[in-house]
Amino acid sequence: MTNVIINFRRHLKRRNYSPHTVKYYLNIVKQFVLWLDVAIEQVTDKKIDAYIDYLHDKRMQPASINCYLAIIRRFYSYLKYE
């Protein structure tokens, strides 16, 4: 798992993302992976819905939740690409 996140960081740096953006993306991906109780390959729509509910319970604003989901979507796009 750690290798996947390190490779994702390398991917973001190659795309010339700012250091702050790379750090922010990795932080969100790490939070998501730690929240999961299944492997990242086994995540379903229901699991994503549960994560959205978890973020709502933390009283996050809808725009912030959408940002989190966009970053997670980017992470899964990277995994699919690789």
PDB file of N, CA, C and O in Angstrom:
ATOM      1  N   MET A   1       0.825  -1.198   0.000  1.00  0.00           N
ATOM      2  CA  MET A   1       0.000   0.000   0.000  1.00  0.00           C
ATOM      3  C   MET A   1       0.863   1.253   0.000  1.00  0.00           C
ATOM      4  O   MET A   1       0.601   2.198  -0.723  1.00  0.00           O
ATOM      5  N   THR A   2       1.898   1.242   0.803  1.00  0.00           N
ATOM      6  CA  THR A   2       2.766   2.413   0.890  1.00  0.00           C
ATOM      7  C   THR A   2       3.404   2.722  -0.452  1.00  0.00           C
ATOM      8  O   THR A   2       3.523   3.892  -0.831  1.00  0.00           O
ATOM      9  N   ASN A   3       3.781   1.686  -1.192  1.00  0.00           N
ATOM     10  CA  ASN A   3       4.390   1.891  -2.504  1.00  0.00           C
ATOM     11  C   ASN A   3       3.431   2.576  -3.465  1.00  0.00           C
ATOM     12  O   ASN A   3       3.853   3.400  -4.283  1.00  0.00           O
ATOM     13  N   VAL A   4       2.165   2.243  -3.379  1.00  0.00           N
ATOM     14  CA  VAL A   4       1.167   2.855  -4.257  1.00  0.00           C
ATOM     15  C   VAL A   4       1.079   4.353  -3.980  1.00  0.00           C
ATOM     16  O   VAL A   4       1.048   5.162  -4.910  1.00  0.00           O
ATOM     17  N   ILE A   5       1.073   4.726  -2.723  1.00  0.00           N
ATOM     18  CA  ILE A   5       0.980   6.143  -2.368  1.00  0.00           C
ATOM     19  C   ILE A   5       2.259   6.878  -2.761  1.00  0.00           C
ATOM     20  O   ILE A   5       2.209   8.001  -3.264  1.00  0.00           O
ATOM     21  N   ILE A   6       3.410   6.241  -2.567  1.00  0.00           N
ATOM     22  CA  ILE A   6       4.677   6.859  -2.974  1.00  0.00           C
ATOM     23  C   ILE A   6       4.708   7.054  -4.484  1.00  0.00           C
ATOM     24  O   ILE A   6       5.133   8.105  -4.983  1.00  0.00           O
ATOM     25  N   ASN A   7       4.245   6.063  -5.224  1.00  0.00           N
ATOM     26  CA  ASN A   7       4.200   6.190  -6.681  1.00  0.00           C
ATOM     27  C   ASN A   7       3.206   7.255  -7.121  1.00  0.00           C
ATOM     28  O   ASN A   7       3.445   7.956  -8.112  1.00  0.00           O
ATOM     29  N   PHE A   8       2.109   7.392  -6.401  1.00  0.00           N
ATOM     30  CA  PHE A   8       1.140   8.444  -6.709  1.00  0.00           C
ATOM     31  C   PHE A   8       1.770   9.817  -6.484  1.00  0.00           C
ATOM     32  O   PHE A   8       1.595  10.733  -7.284  1.00  0.00           O
ATOM     33  N   ARG A   9       2.539   9.945  -5.396  1.00  0.00           N
ATOM     34  CA  ARG A   9       3.244  11.204  -5.134  1.00  0.00           C
ATOM     35  C   ARG A   9       4.212  11.522  -6.268  1.00  0.00           C
ATOM     36  O   ARG A   9       4.271  12.650  -6.767  1.00  0.00           O
ATOM     37  N   ARG A  10       4.946  10.519  -6.703  1.00  0.00           N
ATOM     38  CA  ARG A  10       5.880  10.710  -7.813  1.00  0.00           C
ATOM     39  C   ARG A  10       5.137  11.139  -9.077  1.00  0.00           C
ATOM     40  O   ARG A  10       5.582  12.016  -9.813  1.00  0.00           O
ATOM     41  N   HIS A  11       3.987  10.527  -9.303  1.00  0.00           N
ATOM     42  CA  HIS A  11       3.158  10.875 -10.461  1.00  0.00           C
ATOM     43  C   HIS A  11       2.728  12.342 -10.404  1.00  0.00           C
ATOM     44  O   HIS A  11       2.793  13.059 -11.407  1.00  0.00           O
ATOM     45  N   LEU A  12       2.290  12.801  -9.243  1.00  0.00           N
ATOM     46  CA  LEU A  12       1.856  14.190  -9.089  1.00  0.00           C
ATOM     47  C   LEU A  12       3.019  15.157  -9.295  1.00  0.00           C
ATOM     48  O   LEU A  12       2.857  16.201  -9.930  1.00  0.00           O
ATOM     49  N   LYS A  13       4.171  14.797  -8.763  1.00  0.00           N
ATOM     50  CA  LYS A  13       5.343  15.664  -8.939  1.00  0.00           C
ATOM     51  C   LYS A  13       5.762  15.744 -10.398  1.00  0.00           C
ATOM     52  O   LYS A  13       6.163  16.808 -10.872  1.00  0.00           O
ATOM     53  N   ARG A  14       5.667  14.643 -11.121  1.00  0.00           N
ATOM     54  CA  ARG A  14       5.998  14.653 -12.542  1.00  0.00           C
ATOM     55  C   ARG A  14       5.032  15.523 -13.332  1.00  0.00           C
ATOM     56  O   ARG A  14       5.369  16.037 -14.400  1.00  0.00           O
ATOM     57  N   ARG A  15       3.834  15.662 -12.832  1.00  0.00           N
ATOM     58  CA  ARG A  15       2.832  16.497 -13.489  1.00  0.00           C
ATOM     59  C   ARG A  15       2.957  17.961 -13.072  1.00  0.00           C
ATOM     60  O   ARG A  15       2.088  18.778 -13.372  1.00  0.00           O
ATOM     61  N   ASN A  16       3.991  18.270 -12.325  1.00  0.00           N
ATOM     62  CA  ASN A  16       4.298  19.634 -11.874  1.00  0.00           C
ATOM     63  C   ASN A  16       3.255  20.231 -10.930  1.00  0.00           C
ATOM     64  O   ASN A  16       3.000  21.439 -10.964  1.00  0.00           O
ATOM     65  N   TYR A  17       2.661  19.395 -10.107  1.00  0.00           N
ATOM     66  CA  TYR A  17       1.786  19.914  -9.060  1.00  0.00           C
ATOM     67  C   TYR A  17       2.663  20.616  -8.030  1.00  0.00           C
ATOM     68  O   TYR A  17       3.799  20.222  -7.801  1.00  0.00           O
ATOM     69  N   SER A  18       2.143  21.649  -7.407  1.00  0.00           N
ATOM     70  CA  SER A  18       2.923  22.368  -6.401  1.00  0.00           C
ATOM     71  C   SER A  18       3.142  21.454  -5.185  1.00  0.00           C
ATOM     72  O   SER A  18       2.339  20.543  -4.937  1.00  0.00           O
ATOM     73  N   PRO A  19       4.202  21.695  -4.432  1.00  0.00           N
ATOM     74  CA  PRO A  19       4.459  20.872  -3.239  1.00  0.00           C
ATOM     75  C   PRO A  19       3.288  20.890  -2.249  1.00  0.00           C
ATOM     76  O   PRO A  19       2.972  19.863  -1.644  1.00  0.00           O
ATOM     77  N   HIS A  20       2.638  22.039  -2.117  1.00  0.00           N
ATOM     78  CA  HIS A  20       1.484  22.129  -1.217  1.00  0.00           C
ATOM     79  C   HIS A  20       0.339  21.235  -1.712  1.00  0.00           C
ATOM     80  O   HIS A  20      -0.300  20.535  -0.920  1.00  0.00           O
ATOM     81  N   THR A  21       0.086  21.250  -3.008  1.00  0.00           N
ATOM     82  CA  THR A  21      -0.983  20.430  -3.582  1.00  0.00           C
ATOM     83  C   THR A  21      -0.674  18.950  -3.422  1.00  0.00           C
ATOM     84  O   THR A  21      -1.557  18.165  -3.072  1.00  0.00           O
ATOM     85  N   VAL A  22       0.563  18.565  -3.658  1.00  0.00           N
ATOM     86  CA  VAL A  22       0.967  17.161  -3.500  1.00  0.00           C
ATOM     87  C   VAL A  22       0.734  16.718  -2.060  1.00  0.00           C
ATOM     88  O   VAL A  22       0.156  15.657  -1.814  1.00  0.00           O
ATOM     89  N   LYS A  23       1.142  17.546  -1.121  1.00  0.00           N
ATOM     90  CA  LYS A  23       0.961  17.224   0.299  1.00  0.00           C
ATOM     91  C   LYS A  23      -0.525  17.096   0.641  1.00  0.00           C
ATOM     92  O   LYS A  23      -0.934  16.168   1.348  1.00  0.00           O
ATOM     93  N   TYR A  24      -1.344  18.004   0.135  1.00  0.00           N
ATOM     94  CA  TYR A  24      -2.786  17.993   0.394  1.00  0.00           C
ATOM     95  C   TYR A  24      -3.433  16.733  -0.193  1.00  0.00           C
ATOM     96  O   TYR A  24      -4.205  16.054   0.476  1.00  0.00           O
ATOM     97  N   TYR A  25      -3.093  16.417  -1.433  1.00  0.00           N
ATOM     98  CA  TYR A  25      -3.637  15.221  -2.081  1.00  0.00           C
ATOM     99  C   TYR A  25      -3.268  13.968  -1.298  1.00  0.00           C
ATOM    100  O   TYR A  25      -4.110  13.100  -1.046  1.00  0.00           O
ATOM    101  N   LEU A  26      -2.001  13.846  -0.925  1.00  0.00           N
ATOM    102  CA  LEU A  26      -1.555  12.659  -0.212  1.00  0.00           C
ATOM    103  C   LEU A  26      -2.220  12.548   1.148  1.00  0.00           C
ATOM    104  O   LEU A  26      -2.560  11.441   1.580  1.00  0.00           O
ATOM    105  N   ASN A  27      -2.427  13.658   1.809  1.00  0.00           N
ATOM    106  CA  ASN A  27      -3.093  13.643   3.098  1.00  0.00           C
ATOM    107  C   ASN A  27      -4.523  13.104   2.968  1.00  0.00           C
ATOM    108  O   ASN A  27      -4.960  12.272   3.765  1.00  0.00           O
ATOM    109  N   ILE A  28      -5.223  13.550   1.967  1.00  0.00           N
ATOM    110  CA  ILE A  28      -6.605  13.097   1.763  1.00  0.00           C
ATOM    111  C   ILE A  28      -6.640  11.616   1.382  1.00  0.00           C
ATOM    112  O   ILE A  28      -7.466  10.856   1.895  1.00  0.00           O
ATOM    113  N   VAL A  29      -5.736  11.199   0.515  1.00  0.00           N
ATOM    114  CA  VAL A  29      -5.690   9.783   0.116  1.00  0.00           C
ATOM    115  C   VAL A  29      -5.358   8.915   1.324  1.00  0.00           C
ATOM    116  O   VAL A  29      -5.980   7.861   1.528  1.00  0.00           O
ATOM    117  N   LYS A  30      -4.414   9.336   2.142  1.00  0.00           N
ATOM    118  CA  LYS A  30      -4.055   8.567   3.342  1.00  0.00           C
ATOM    119  C   LYS A  30      -5.228   8.464   4.301  1.00  0.00           C
ATOM    120  O   LYS A  30      -5.490   7.397   4.860  1.00  0.00           O
ATOM    121  N   GLN A  31      -5.956   9.566   4.495  1.00  0.00           N
ATOM    122  CA  GLN A  31      -7.131   9.534   5.370  1.00  0.00           C
ATOM    123  C   GLN A  31      -8.155   8.534   4.854  1.00  0.00           C
ATOM    124  O   GLN A  31      -8.738   7.762   5.628  1.00  0.00           O
ATOM    125  N   PHE A  32      -8.366   8.546   3.544  1.00  0.00           N
ATOM    126  CA  PHE A  32      -9.332   7.634   2.946  1.00  0.00           C
ATOM    127  C   PHE A  32      -8.898   6.186   3.120  1.00  0.00           C
ATOM    128  O   PHE A  32      -9.688   5.333   3.522  1.00  0.00           O
ATOM    129  N   VAL A  33      -7.633   5.901   2.845  1.00  0.00           N
ATOM    130  CA  VAL A  33      -7.124   4.528   2.938  1.00  0.00           C
ATOM    131  C   VAL A  33      -7.183   4.040   4.385  1.00  0.00           C
ATOM    132  O   VAL A  33      -7.542   2.882   4.632  1.00  0.00           O
ATOM    133  N   LEU A  34      -6.859   4.897   5.330  1.00  0.00           N
ATOM    134  CA  LEU A  34      -6.938   4.501   6.739  1.00  0.00           C
ATOM    135  C   LEU A  34      -8.374   4.269   7.181  1.00  0.00           C
ATOM    136  O   LEU A  34      -8.634   3.417   8.046  1.00  0.00           O
ATOM    137  N   TRP A  35      -9.304   5.006   6.615  1.00  0.00           N
ATOM    138  CA  TRP A  35     -10.722   4.835   6.964  1.00  0.00           C
ATOM    139  C   TRP A  35     -11.259   3.512   6.442  1.00  0.00           C
ATOM    140  O   TRP A  35     -12.115   2.893   7.082  1.00  0.00           O
ATOM    141  N   LEU A  36     -10.755   3.070   5.303  1.00  0.00           N
ATOM    142  CA  LEU A  36     -11.257   1.845   4.677  1.00  0.00           C
ATOM    143  C   LEU A  36     -11.014   0.632   5.559  1.00  0.00           C
ATOM    144  O   LEU A  36     -10.004   0.546   6.253  1.00  0.00           O
ATOM    145  N   ASP A  37     -11.940  -0.307   5.500  1.00  0.00           N
ATOM    146  CA  ASP A  37     -11.731  -1.583   6.185  1.00  0.00           C
ATOM    147  C   ASP A  37     -11.598  -2.727   5.181  1.00  0.00           C
ATOM    148  O   ASP A  37     -11.634  -3.890   5.552  1.00  0.00           O
ATOM    149  N   VAL A  38     -11.451  -2.367   3.907  1.00  0.00           N
ATOM    150  CA  VAL A  38     -11.219  -3.346   2.842  1.00  0.00           C
ATOM    151  C   VAL A  38     -10.052  -2.843   1.986  1.00  0.00           C
ATOM    152  O   VAL A  38      -9.627  -1.699   2.108  1.00  0.00           O
ATOM    153  N   ALA A  39      -9.565  -3.701   1.111  1.00  0.00           N
ATOM    154  CA  ALA A  39      -8.490  -3.301   0.210  1.00  0.00           C
ATOM    155  C   ALA A  39      -9.003  -2.248  -0.773  1.00  0.00           C
ATOM    156  O   ALA A  39     -10.202  -2.221  -1.098  1.00  0.00           O
ATOM    157  N   ILE A  40      -8.103  -1.409  -1.262  1.00  0.00           N
ATOM    158  CA  ILE A  40      -8.537  -0.328  -2.147  1.00  0.00           C
ATOM    159  C   ILE A  40      -9.108  -0.859  -3.453  1.00  0.00           C
ATOM    160  O   ILE A  40      -9.899  -0.194  -4.097  1.00  0.00           O
ATOM    161  N   GLU A  41      -8.727  -2.076  -3.833  1.00  0.00           N
ATOM    162  CA  GLU A  41      -9.264  -2.667  -5.049  1.00  0.00           C
ATOM    163  C   GLU A  41     -10.706  -3.138  -4.874  1.00  0.00           C
ATOM    164  O   GLU A  41     -11.414  -3.358  -5.852  1.00  0.00           O
ATOM    165  N   GLN A  42     -11.144  -3.289  -3.638  1.00  0.00           N
ATOM    166  CA  GLN A  42     -12.473  -3.833  -3.359  1.00  0.00           C
ATOM    167  C   GLN A  42     -13.492  -2.774  -2.959  1.00  0.00           C
ATOM    168  O   GLN A  42     -14.570  -3.098  -2.483  1.00  0.00           O
ATOM    169  N   VAL A  43     -13.160  -1.525  -3.160  1.00  0.00           N
ATOM    170  CA  VAL A  43     -14.080  -0.437  -2.793  1.00  0.00           C
ATOM    171  C   VAL A  43     -15.255  -0.424  -3.764  1.00  0.00           C
ATOM    172  O   VAL A  43     -15.075  -0.510  -4.975  1.00  0.00           O
ATOM    173  N   THR A  44     -16.449  -0.332  -3.202  1.00  0.00           N
ATOM    174  CA  THR A  44     -17.671  -0.312  -4.001  1.00  0.00           C
ATOM    175  C   THR A  44     -18.354   1.048  -3.861  1.00  0.00           C
ATOM    176  O   THR A  44     -17.938   1.889  -3.065  1.00  0.00           O
ATOM    177  N   ASP A  45     -19.409   1.222  -4.636  1.00  0.00           N
ATOM    178  CA  ASP A  45     -20.202   2.452  -4.540  1.00  0.00           C
ATOM    179  C   ASP A  45     -20.759   2.636  -3.133  1.00  0.00           C
ATOM    180  O   ASP A  45     -20.817   3.759  -2.620  1.00  0.00           O
ATOM    181  N   LYS A  46     -21.161   1.540  -2.503  1.00  0.00           N
ATOM    182  CA  LYS A  46     -21.706   1.628  -1.149  1.00  0.00           C
ATOM    183  C   LYS A  46     -20.649   2.116  -0.162  1.00  0.00           C
ATOM    184  O   LYS A  46     -20.962   2.871   0.758  1.00  0.00           O
ATOM    185  N   LYS A  47     -19.409   1.700  -0.372  1.00  0.00           N
ATOM    186  CA  LYS A  47     -18.326   2.129   0.510  1.00  0.00           C
ATOM    187  C   LYS A  47     -18.060   3.633   0.332  1.00  0.00           C
ATOM    188  O   LYS A  47     -17.829   4.344   1.297  1.00  0.00           O
ATOM    189  N   ILE A  48     -18.123   4.094  -0.903  1.00  0.00           N
ATOM    190  CA  ILE A  48     -17.952   5.524  -1.172  1.00  0.00           C
ATOM    191  C   ILE A  48     -19.095   6.313  -0.532  1.00  0.00           C
ATOM    192  O   ILE A  48     -18.870   7.374   0.067  1.00  0.00           O
ATOM    193  N   ASP A  49     -20.314   5.797  -0.638  1.00  0.00           N
ATOM    194  CA  ASP A  49     -21.458   6.459   0.007  1.00  0.00           C
ATOM    195  C   ASP A  49     -21.264   6.526   1.524  1.00  0.00           C
ATOM    196  O   ASP A  49     -21.575   7.542   2.152  1.00  0.00           O
ATOM    197  N   ALA A  50     -20.744   5.451   2.104  1.00  0.00           N
ATOM    198  CA  ALA A  50     -20.480   5.443   3.542  1.00  0.00           C
ATOM    199  C   ALA A  50     -19.399   6.464   3.899  1.00  0.00           C
ATOM    200  O   ALA A  50     -19.485   7.122   4.945  1.00  0.00           O
ATOM    201  N   TYR A  51     -18.419   6.627   3.032  1.00  0.00           N
ATOM    202  CA  TYR A  51     -17.366   7.624   3.282  1.00  0.00           C
ATOM    203  C   TYR A  51     -17.940   9.040   3.202  1.00  0.00           C
ATOM    204  O   TYR A  51     -17.589   9.897   4.017  1.00  0.00           O
ATOM    205  N   ILE A  52     -18.827   9.259   2.262  1.00  0.00           N
ATOM    206  CA  ILE A  52     -19.491  10.564   2.160  1.00  0.00           C
ATOM    207  C   ILE A  52     -20.285  10.841   3.441  1.00  0.00           C
ATOM    208  O   ILE A  52     -20.233  11.950   3.985  1.00  0.00           O
ATOM    209  N   ASP A  53     -20.994   9.835   3.929  1.00  0.00           N
ATOM    210  CA  ASP A  53     -21.731   9.989   5.190  1.00  0.00           C
ATOM    211  C   ASP A  53     -20.778  10.286   6.346  1.00  0.00           C
ATOM    212  O   ASP A  53     -21.077  11.115   7.217  1.00  0.00           O
ATOM    213  N   TYR A  54     -19.638   9.618   6.358  1.00  0.00           N
ATOM    214  CA  TYR A  54     -18.624   9.858   7.391  1.00  0.00           C
ATOM    215  C   TYR A  54     -18.156  11.312   7.353  1.00  0.00           C
ATOM    216  O   TYR A  54     -18.024  11.956   8.395  1.00  0.00           O
ATOM    217  N   LEU A  55     -17.914  11.828   6.145  1.00  0.00           N
ATOM    218  CA  LEU A  55     -17.478  13.221   6.017  1.00  0.00           C
ATOM    219  C   LEU A  55     -18.582  14.187   6.440  1.00  0.00           C
ATOM    220  O   LEU A  55     -18.319  15.221   7.062  1.00  0.00           O
ATOM    221  N   HIS A  56     -19.844  13.839   6.121  1.00  0.00           N
ATOM    222  CA  HIS A  56     -20.973  14.664   6.570  1.00  0.00           C
ATOM    223  C   HIS A  56     -21.047  14.693   8.090  1.00  0.00           C
ATOM    224  O   HIS A  56     -21.308  15.740   8.687  1.00  0.00           O
ATOM    225  N   ASP A  57     -20.824  13.527   8.708  1.00  0.00           N
ATOM    226  CA  ASP A  57     -20.870  13.447  10.162  1.00  0.00           C
ATOM    227  C   ASP A  57     -19.777  14.293  10.816  1.00  0.00           C
ATOM    228  O   ASP A  57     -19.926  14.728  11.948  1.00  0.00           O
ATOM    229  N   LYS A  58     -18.687  14.514  10.092  1.00  0.00           N
ATOM    230  CA  LYS A  58     -17.622  15.375  10.593  1.00  0.00           C
ATOM    231  C   LYS A  58     -17.946  16.851  10.367  1.00  0.00           C
ATOM    232  O   LYS A  58     -17.128  17.718  10.636  1.00  0.00           O
ATOM    233  N   ARG A  59     -19.151  17.108   9.840  1.00  0.00           N
ATOM    234  CA  ARG A  59     -19.659  18.460   9.583  1.00  0.00           C
ATOM    235  C   ARG A  59     -18.846  19.203   8.530  1.00  0.00           C
ATOM    236  O   ARG A  59     -18.624  20.408   8.635  1.00  0.00           O
ATOM    237  N   MET A  60     -18.431  18.479   7.519  1.00  0.00           N
ATOM    238  CA  MET A  60     -17.712  19.114   6.412  1.00  0.00           C
ATOM    239  C   MET A  60     -18.715  19.739   5.446  1.00  0.00           C
ATOM    240  O   MET A  60     -19.840  19.247   5.295  1.00  0.00           O
ATOM    241  N   GLN A  61     -18.306  20.804   4.814  1.00  0.00           N
ATOM    242  CA  GLN A  61     -19.145  21.484   3.836  1.00  0.00           C
ATOM    243  C   GLN A  61     -19.203  20.648   2.544  1.00  0.00           C
ATOM    244  O   GLN A  61     -18.251  19.935   2.226  1.00  0.00           O
ATOM    245  N   PRO A  62     -20.305  20.748   1.788  1.00  0.00           N
ATOM    246  CA  PRO A  62     -20.431  20.002   0.539  1.00  0.00           C
ATOM    247  C   PRO A  62     -19.293  20.259  -0.458  1.00  0.00           C
ATOM    248  O   PRO A  62     -18.831  19.333  -1.122  1.00  0.00           O
ATOM    249  N   ALA A  63     -18.826  21.489  -0.532  1.00  0.00           N
ATOM    250  CA  ALA A  63     -17.725  21.800  -1.457  1.00  0.00           C
ATOM    251  C   ALA A  63     -16.449  21.062  -1.047  1.00  0.00           C
ATOM    252  O   ALA A  63     -15.703  20.575  -1.907  1.00  0.00           O
ATOM    253  N   SER A  64     -16.200  20.953   0.248  1.00  0.00           N
ATOM    254  CA  SER A  64     -15.024  20.229   0.729  1.00  0.00           C
ATOM    255  C   SER A  64     -15.150  18.738   0.447  1.00  0.00           C
ATOM    256  O   SER A  64     -14.175  18.089   0.052  1.00  0.00           O
ATOM    257  N   ILE A  65     -16.332  18.209   0.636  1.00  0.00           N
ATOM    258  CA  ILE A  65     -16.567  16.793   0.353  1.00  0.00           C
ATOM    259  C   ILE A  65     -16.352  16.525  -1.130  1.00  0.00           C
ATOM    260  O   ILE A  65     -15.714  15.533  -1.504  1.00  0.00           O
ATOM    261  N   ASN A  66     -16.846  17.413  -1.972  1.00  0.00           N
ATOM    262  CA  ASN A  66     -16.638  17.244  -3.416  1.00  0.00           C
ATOM    263  C   ASN A  66     -15.161  17.290  -3.770  1.00  0.00           C
ATOM    264  O   ASN A  66     -14.696  16.556  -4.645  1.00  0.00           O
ATOM    265  N   CYS A  67     -14.419  18.138  -3.098  1.00  0.00           N
ATOM    266  CA  CYS A  67     -12.973  18.219  -3.319  1.00  0.00           C
ATOM    267  C   CYS A  67     -12.311  16.899  -2.917  1.00  0.00           C
ATOM    268  O   CYS A  67     -11.470  16.368  -3.655  1.00  0.00           O
ATOM    269  N   TYR A  68     -12.680  16.357  -1.773  1.00  0.00           N
ATOM    270  CA  TYR A  68     -12.139  15.068  -1.332  1.00  0.00           C
ATOM    271  C   TYR A  68     -12.440  13.991  -2.363  1.00  0.00           C
ATOM    272  O   TYR A  68     -11.569  13.199  -2.713  1.00  0.00           O
ATOM    273  N   LEU A  69     -13.677  13.966  -2.837  1.00  0.00           N
ATOM    274  CA  LEU A  69     -14.065  12.939  -3.803  1.00  0.00           C
ATOM    275  C   LEU A  69     -13.323  13.093  -5.122  1.00  0.00           C
ATOM    276  O   LEU A  69     -12.955  12.099  -5.755  1.00  0.00           O
ATOM    277  N   ALA A  70     -13.075  14.320  -5.536  1.00  0.00           N
ATOM    278  CA  ALA A  70     -12.324  14.556  -6.772  1.00  0.00           C
ATOM    279  C   ALA A  70     -10.893  14.036  -6.638  1.00  0.00           C
ATOM    280  O   ALA A  70     -10.343  13.448  -7.573  1.00  0.00           O
ATOM    281  N   ILE A  71     -10.299  14.237  -5.479  1.00  0.00           N
ATOM    282  CA  ILE A  71      -8.935  13.756  -5.256  1.00  0.00           C
ATOM    283  C   ILE A  71      -8.910  12.233  -5.212  1.00  0.00           C
ATOM    284  O   ILE A  71      -8.013  11.599  -5.795  1.00  0.00           O
ATOM    285  N   ILE A  72      -9.881  11.636  -4.569  1.00  0.00           N
ATOM    286  CA  ILE A  72      -9.953  10.170  -4.526  1.00  0.00           C
ATOM    287  C   ILE A  72     -10.189   9.616  -5.927  1.00  0.00           C
ATOM    288  O   ILE A  72      -9.600   8.608  -6.323  1.00  0.00           O
ATOM    289  N   ARG A  73     -11.032  10.296  -6.705  1.00  0.00           N
ATOM    290  CA  ARG A  73     -11.270   9.893  -8.090  1.00  0.00           C
ATOM    291  C   ARG A  73      -9.970   9.967  -8.888  1.00  0.00           C
ATOM    292  O   ARG A  73      -9.662   9.086  -9.680  1.00  0.00           O
ATOM    293  N   ARG A  74      -9.196  11.025  -8.669  1.00  0.00           N
ATOM    294  CA  ARG A  74      -7.901  11.182  -9.340  1.00  0.00           C
ATOM    295  C   ARG A  74      -6.955  10.041  -8.962  1.00  0.00           C
ATOM    296  O   ARG A  74      -6.236   9.512  -9.797  1.00  0.00           O
ATOM    297  N   PHE A  75      -6.967   9.657  -7.689  1.00  0.00           N
ATOM    298  CA  PHE A  75      -6.138   8.555  -7.214  1.00  0.00           C
ATOM    299  C   PHE A  75      -6.520   7.249  -7.911  1.00  0.00           C
ATOM    300  O   PHE A  75      -5.658   6.511  -8.384  1.00  0.00           O
ATOM    301  N   TYR A  76      -7.822   6.979  -8.023  1.00  0.00           N
ATOM    302  CA  TYR A  76      -8.270   5.752  -8.676  1.00  0.00           C
ATOM    303  C   TYR A  76      -8.001   5.806 -10.186  1.00  0.00           C
ATOM    304  O   TYR A  76      -7.718   4.775 -10.799  1.00  0.00           O
ATOM    305  N   SER A  77      -8.068   6.963 -10.776  1.00  0.00           N
ATOM    306  CA  SER A  77      -7.707   7.092 -12.185  1.00  0.00           C
ATOM    307  C   SER A  77      -6.241   6.758 -12.386  1.00  0.00           C
ATOM    308  O   SER A  77      -5.864   6.096 -13.350  1.00  0.00           O
ATOM    309  N   TYR A  78      -5.412   7.233 -11.463  1.00  0.00           N
ATOM    310  CA  TYR A  78      -3.991   6.902 -11.518  1.00  0.00           C
ATOM    311  C   TYR A  78      -3.791   5.390 -11.399  1.00  0.00           C
ATOM    312  O   TYR A  78      -3.011   4.798 -12.163  1.00  0.00           O
ATOM    313  N   LEU A  79      -4.480   4.761 -10.461  1.00  0.00           N
ATOM    314  CA  LEU A  79      -4.345   3.310 -10.273  1.00  0.00           C
ATOM    315  C   LEU A  79      -4.781   2.560 -11.530  1.00  0.00           C
ATOM    316  O   LEU A  79      -4.148   1.580 -11.932  1.00  0.00           O
ATOM    317  N   LYS A  80      -5.858   3.010 -12.126  1.00  0.00           N
ATOM    318  CA  LYS A  80      -6.334   2.374 -13.359  1.00  0.00           C
ATOM    319  C   LYS A  80      -5.321   2.545 -14.483  1.00  0.00           C
ATOM    320  O   LYS A  80      -5.065   1.618 -15.242  1.00  0.00           O
ATOM    321  N   TYR A  81      -4.728   3.740 -14.565  1.00  0.00           N
ATOM    322  CA  TYR A  81      -3.748   4.029 -15.594  1.00  0.00           C
ATOM    323  C   TYR A  81      -2.498   3.174 -15.417  1.00  0.00           C
ATOM    324  O   TYR A  81      -1.925   2.672 -16.374  1.00  0.00           O
ATOM    325  N   GLU A  82      -2.074   3.022 -14.183  1.00  0.00           N
ATOM    326  CA  GLU A  82      -0.862   2.259 -13.895  1.00  0.00           C
ATOM    327  C   GLU A  82      -1.158   0.777 -13.930  1.00  0.00           C
ATOM    328  O   GLU A  82      -0.387  -0.055 -14.109  1.00  0.00           O
TER     329      GLU A  82
END
